[in-house]
Amino acid sequence: MAPFQIRVFGDPVLRQSAAEVGEVDDSLRRLADDMLATMYEAPGVGLAAPQVGIQKRFFVYDIGTGPGAVVNPRLSNHDGEWTYEEGCLSVPGLSWPIVRAERVHLDGWDLDGNRLSIDADELLARMFQHECDHLDGILLLERLDKRQRKQAMRALRQRTLGLPEGEPATR
Ligand code: ZN
């Protein structure tokens, strides 16, 4: 069983801005291991600490090139536009084509306390933007256009009523 239960849409923790990590220590490294195990089981390509109820500026990822973790990330140099079908482990079962910057630069720290400075594009840049949004309390729903958001809210409302997937709302 995954070490954590992933928090889903409606949980207030997903709407809060997370605090800077003060120190990279063993407890953070253990947290990273548990978050990666949770992410792989889901499965997903990224998981931010607030998604497991921890209000820290920290996320783990693996876009197929091996596991990584970023502490206190900062994005800059947003460039270009790229539309890509994007989902979120906290909004399970739904995805939308979403426009984001095609390239970003990420600064932060790794789990050994070393400085990170990464020029990212496409999927890596997309994931960085998605996870950094989580640290600011922003869900991908806020990146949808008006029509997409309307459909999303309808699907989520249906789910909140506790209706089985795919069954019409009769209550
Ligand atoms: Zn997400």
mmCIF file of C-alpha atoms and ligand atoms in Angstrom:
data_model
loop_
_atom_site.group_PDB
_atom_site.id
_atom_site.type_symbol
_atom_site.label_atom_id
_atom_site.label_comp_id
_atom_site.label_asym_id
_atom_site.label_seq_id
_atom_site.Cartn_x
_atom_site.Cartn_y
_atom_site.Cartn_z
ATOM 1 C CA MET A 1 0.000 0.000 0.000
ATOM 2 C CA ALA A 2 1.217 3.518 -0.755
ATOM 3 C CA PRO A 3 2.618 5.371 2.298
ATOM 4 C CA PHE A 4 0.272 8.307 1.745
ATOM 5 C CA GLN A 5 -3.273 8.845 0.639
ATOM 6 C CA ILE A 6 -3.306 11.534 -2.029
ATOM 7 C CA ARG A 7 -5.533 14.479 -1.147
ATOM 8 C CA VAL A 8 -8.174 15.222 -3.737
ATOM 9 C CA PHE A 9 -10.120 18.231 -4.982
ATOM 10 C CA GLY A 10 -12.209 19.716 -2.173
ATOM 11 C CA ASP A 11 -9.491 19.241 0.465
ATOM 12 C CA PRO A 12 -8.568 22.752 1.690
ATOM 13 C CA VAL A 13 -4.873 21.823 1.960
ATOM 14 C CA LEU A 14 -4.710 21.960 -1.844
ATOM 15 C CA ARG A 15 -5.693 25.634 -1.805
ATOM 16 C CA GLN A 16 -3.024 26.849 0.593
ATOM 17 C CA SER A 17 0.358 28.302 -0.247
ATOM 18 C CA ALA A 18 3.147 26.122 1.167
ATOM 19 C CA ALA A 19 6.038 27.322 3.337
ATOM 20 C CA GLU A 20 9.715 27.283 2.357
ATOM 21 C CA VAL A 21 11.670 24.237 3.510
ATOM 22 C CA GLY A 22 14.133 25.357 6.204
ATOM 23 C CA GLU A 23 16.564 22.466 6.082
ATOM 24 C CA VAL A 24 17.301 19.485 3.850
ATOM 25 C CA ASP A 25 17.679 16.648 6.349
ATOM 26 C CA ASP A 26 16.988 12.928 6.775
ATOM 27 C CA SER A 27 13.325 13.470 7.548
ATOM 28 C CA LEU A 28 12.918 15.311 4.226
ATOM 29 C CA ARG A 29 14.736 12.473 2.419
ATOM 30 C CA ARG A 30 12.416 9.917 4.041
ATOM 31 C CA LEU A 31 9.443 12.041 3.046
ATOM 32 C CA ALA A 32 10.749 12.093 -0.549
ATOM 33 C CA ASP A 33 11.000 8.274 -0.578
ATOM 34 C CA ASP A 34 7.437 7.920 0.706
ATOM 35 C CA MET A 35 6.137 10.489 -1.771
ATOM 36 C CA LEU A 36 7.888 8.740 -4.679
ATOM 37 C CA ALA A 37 6.395 5.380 -3.637
ATOM 38 C CA THR A 38 2.960 7.034 -3.470
ATOM 39 C CA MET A 39 3.481 8.674 -6.873
ATOM 40 C CA TYR A 40 4.633 5.467 -8.577
ATOM 41 C CA GLU A 41 1.689 3.509 -7.202
ATOM 42 C CA ALA A 42 -0.852 6.130 -8.338
ATOM 43 C CA PRO A 43 0.750 6.207 -11.009
ATOM 44 C CA GLY A 44 1.841 9.761 -11.786
ATOM 45 C CA VAL A 45 4.849 11.729 -13.046
ATOM 46 C CA GLY A 46 4.953 14.295 -10.231
ATOM 47 C CA LEU A 47 3.723 14.757 -6.671
ATOM 48 C CA ALA A 48 3.904 17.908 -4.554
ATOM 49 C CA ALA A 49 4.041 17.834 -0.735
ATOM 50 C CA PRO A 50 0.650 19.580 -0.279
ATOM 51 C CA GLN A 51 -0.940 16.667 -2.168
ATOM 52 C CA VAL A 52 -0.076 14.447 0.801
ATOM 53 C CA GLY A 53 -1.103 17.116 3.317
ATOM 54 C CA ILE A 54 2.353 18.575 3.954
ATOM 55 C CA GLN A 55 2.626 22.342 3.590
ATOM 56 C CA LYS A 56 6.203 22.512 2.337
ATOM 57 C CA ARG A 57 7.686 23.834 -0.896
ATOM 58 C CA PHE A 58 8.856 20.477 -2.130
ATOM 59 C CA PHE A 59 7.986 18.013 -4.890
ATOM 60 C CA VAL A 60 9.148 14.708 -6.368
ATOM 61 C CA TYR A 61 8.939 13.583 -9.965
ATOM 62 C CA ASP A 62 9.846 11.010 -12.586
ATOM 63 C CA ILE A 63 8.906 11.653 -16.189
ATOM 64 C CA GLY A 64 10.498 8.364 -17.231
ATOM 65 C CA THR A 65 14.112 9.457 -16.774
ATOM 66 C CA GLY A 66 14.524 8.455 -13.122
ATOM 67 C CA PRO A 67 13.356 9.919 -9.816
ATOM 68 C CA GLY A 68 14.061 13.514 -8.855
ATOM 69 C CA ALA A 69 13.149 15.911 -6.060
ATOM 70 C CA VAL A 70 13.176 19.695 -5.859
ATOM 71 C CA VAL A 71 13.247 21.766 -2.678
ATOM 72 C CA ASN A 72 12.141 25.423 -2.647
ATOM 73 C CA PRO A 73 11.763 25.651 -6.449
ATOM 74 C CA ARG A 74 11.611 28.927 -8.315
ATOM 75 C CA LEU A 75 10.611 29.248 -11.959
ATOM 76 C CA SER A 76 11.772 31.913 -14.376
ATOM 77 C CA ASN A 77 12.282 32.609 -18.105
ATOM 78 C CA HIS A 78 8.862 31.285 -19.159
ATOM 79 C CA ASP A 79 9.012 31.053 -22.925
ATOM 80 C CA GLY A 80 6.794 29.825 -25.774
ATOM 81 C CA GLU A 81 3.422 28.106 -25.599
ATOM 82 C CA TRP A 82 2.607 24.424 -25.604
ATOM 83 C CA THR A 83 -0.767 22.705 -25.382
ATOM 84 C CA TYR A 84 -0.702 19.281 -23.827
ATOM 85 C CA GLU A 85 -3.243 16.882 -22.321
ATOM 86 C CA GLU A 86 -2.745 17.333 -18.584
ATOM 87 C CA GLY A 87 -4.193 15.602 -15.522
ATOM 88 C CA CYS A 88 -3.600 15.725 -11.789
ATOM 89 C CA LEU A 89 -3.520 12.997 -9.133
ATOM 90 C CA SER A 90 -5.641 15.303 -6.954
ATOM 91 C CA VAL A 91 -8.312 15.537 -9.655
ATOM 92 C CA PRO A 92 -8.364 11.833 -10.535
ATOM 93 C CA GLY A 93 -9.709 10.511 -13.796
ATOM 94 C CA LEU A 94 -9.965 13.849 -15.597
ATOM 95 C CA SER A 95 -7.653 15.598 -18.052
ATOM 96 C CA TRP A 96 -7.721 18.536 -20.417
ATOM 97 C CA PRO A 97 -5.565 20.083 -23.115
ATOM 98 C CA ILE A 98 -3.942 22.966 -21.236
ATOM 99 C CA VAL A 99 -1.743 25.772 -22.544
ATOM 100 C CA ARG A 100 1.434 26.467 -20.597
ATOM 101 C CA ALA A 101 4.897 27.826 -21.304
ATOM 102 C CA GLU A 102 6.919 25.412 -23.441
ATOM 103 C CA ARG A 103 10.178 26.255 -21.685
ATOM 104 C CA VAL A 104 11.031 27.362 -18.153
ATOM 105 C CA HIS A 105 14.102 27.660 -16.008
ATOM 106 C CA LEU A 106 13.988 26.056 -12.569
ATOM 107 C CA ASP A 107 16.181 26.981 -9.618
ATOM 108 C CA GLY A 108 16.071 25.098 -6.339
ATOM 109 C CA TRP A 109 17.868 22.534 -4.216
ATOM 110 C CA ASP A 110 18.196 18.767 -4.369
ATOM 111 C CA LEU A 111 18.048 16.282 -1.463
ATOM 112 C CA ASP A 112 21.803 16.577 -0.858
ATOM 113 C CA GLY A 113 21.464 20.318 -0.362
ATOM 114 C CA ASN A 114 23.072 21.087 -3.737
ATOM 115 C CA ARG A 115 21.849 23.919 -5.903
ATOM 116 C CA LEU A 116 19.739 22.947 -8.913
ATOM 117 C CA SER A 117 19.610 25.013 -12.087
ATOM 118 C CA ILE A 118 17.666 23.320 -14.868
ATOM 119 C CA ASP A 119 16.580 24.530 -18.305
ATOM 120 C CA ALA A 120 13.458 22.493 -19.007
ATOM 121 C CA ASP A 121 11.225 22.119 -22.029
ATOM 122 C CA GLU A 122 8.078 20.206 -23.030
ATOM 123 C CA LEU A 123 7.070 17.484 -20.544
ATOM 124 C CA LEU A 124 9.687 18.384 -17.929
ATOM 125 C CA ALA A 125 8.766 22.085 -18.123
ATOM 126 C CA ARG A 126 5.067 21.200 -17.989
ATOM 127 C CA MET A 127 5.504 19.066 -14.877
ATOM 128 C CA PHE A 128 7.642 21.739 -13.158
ATOM 129 C CA GLN A 129 4.920 24.334 -13.763
ATOM 130 C CA HIS A 130 2.177 21.974 -12.554
ATOM 131 C CA GLU A 131 4.017 21.041 -9.340
ATOM 132 C CA CYS A 132 5.051 24.639 -8.571
ATOM 133 C CA ASP A 133 1.392 25.628 -8.942
ATOM 134 C CA HIS A 134 0.551 23.091 -6.201
ATOM 135 C CA LEU A 135 3.004 24.848 -3.874
ATOM 136 C CA ASP A 136 1.059 28.077 -4.427
ATOM 137 C CA GLY A 137 -2.292 26.394 -3.785
ATOM 138 C CA ILE A 138 -3.242 26.403 -7.478
ATOM 139 C CA LEU A 139 -4.905 23.418 -9.141
ATOM 140 C CA LEU A 140 -4.886 22.765 -12.883
ATOM 141 C CA LEU A 141 -8.605 23.656 -12.871
ATOM 142 C CA GLU A 142 -7.504 27.280 -12.650
ATOM 143 C CA ARG A 143 -5.530 26.851 -15.886
ATOM 144 C CA LEU A 144 -8.617 25.764 -17.848
ATOM 145 C CA ASP A 145 -10.501 27.983 -20.245
ATOM 146 C CA LYS A 146 -14.087 28.946 -19.420
ATOM 147 C CA ARG A 147 -15.737 26.106 -21.318
ATOM 148 C CA GLN A 148 -13.363 23.434 -19.995
ATOM 149 C CA ARG A 149 -13.861 24.693 -16.462
ATOM 150 C CA LYS A 150 -17.638 24.494 -16.732
ATOM 151 C CA GLN A 151 -17.419 20.870 -17.839
ATOM 152 C CA ALA A 152 -14.896 20.118 -15.110
ATOM 153 C CA MET A 153 -17.100 21.573 -12.379
ATOM 154 C CA ARG A 154 -20.045 19.531 -13.612
ATOM 155 C CA ALA A 155 -17.997 16.309 -13.532
ATOM 156 C CA LEU A 156 -16.627 17.134 -10.075
ATOM 157 C CA ARG A 157 -20.037 18.045 -8.662
ATOM 158 C CA GLN A 158 -21.371 14.705 -9.822
ATOM 159 C CA ARG A 159 -18.488 13.018 -8.066
ATOM 160 C CA THR A 160 -19.040 14.966 -4.829
ATOM 161 C CA LEU A 161 -22.604 13.652 -4.715
ATOM 162 C CA GLY A 162 -21.062 10.209 -4.405
ATOM 163 C CA LEU A 163 -22.481 8.917 -7.645
ATOM 164 C CA PRO A 164 -20.725 5.983 -9.268
ATOM 165 C CA GLU A 165 -18.554 6.890 -12.237
ATOM 166 C CA GLY A 166 -20.577 7.250 -15.441
ATOM 167 C CA GLU A 167 -23.977 7.011 -13.820
ATOM 168 C CA PRO A 168 -26.384 9.870 -14.537
ATOM 169 C CA ALA A 169 -27.195 12.309 -11.734
ATOM 170 C CA THR A 170 -30.717 11.476 -10.628
ATOM 171 C CA ARG A 171 -30.559 12.918 -7.127
HETATM 172 ZN ZN ZN B 1 -1.329 17.878 -9.631
#
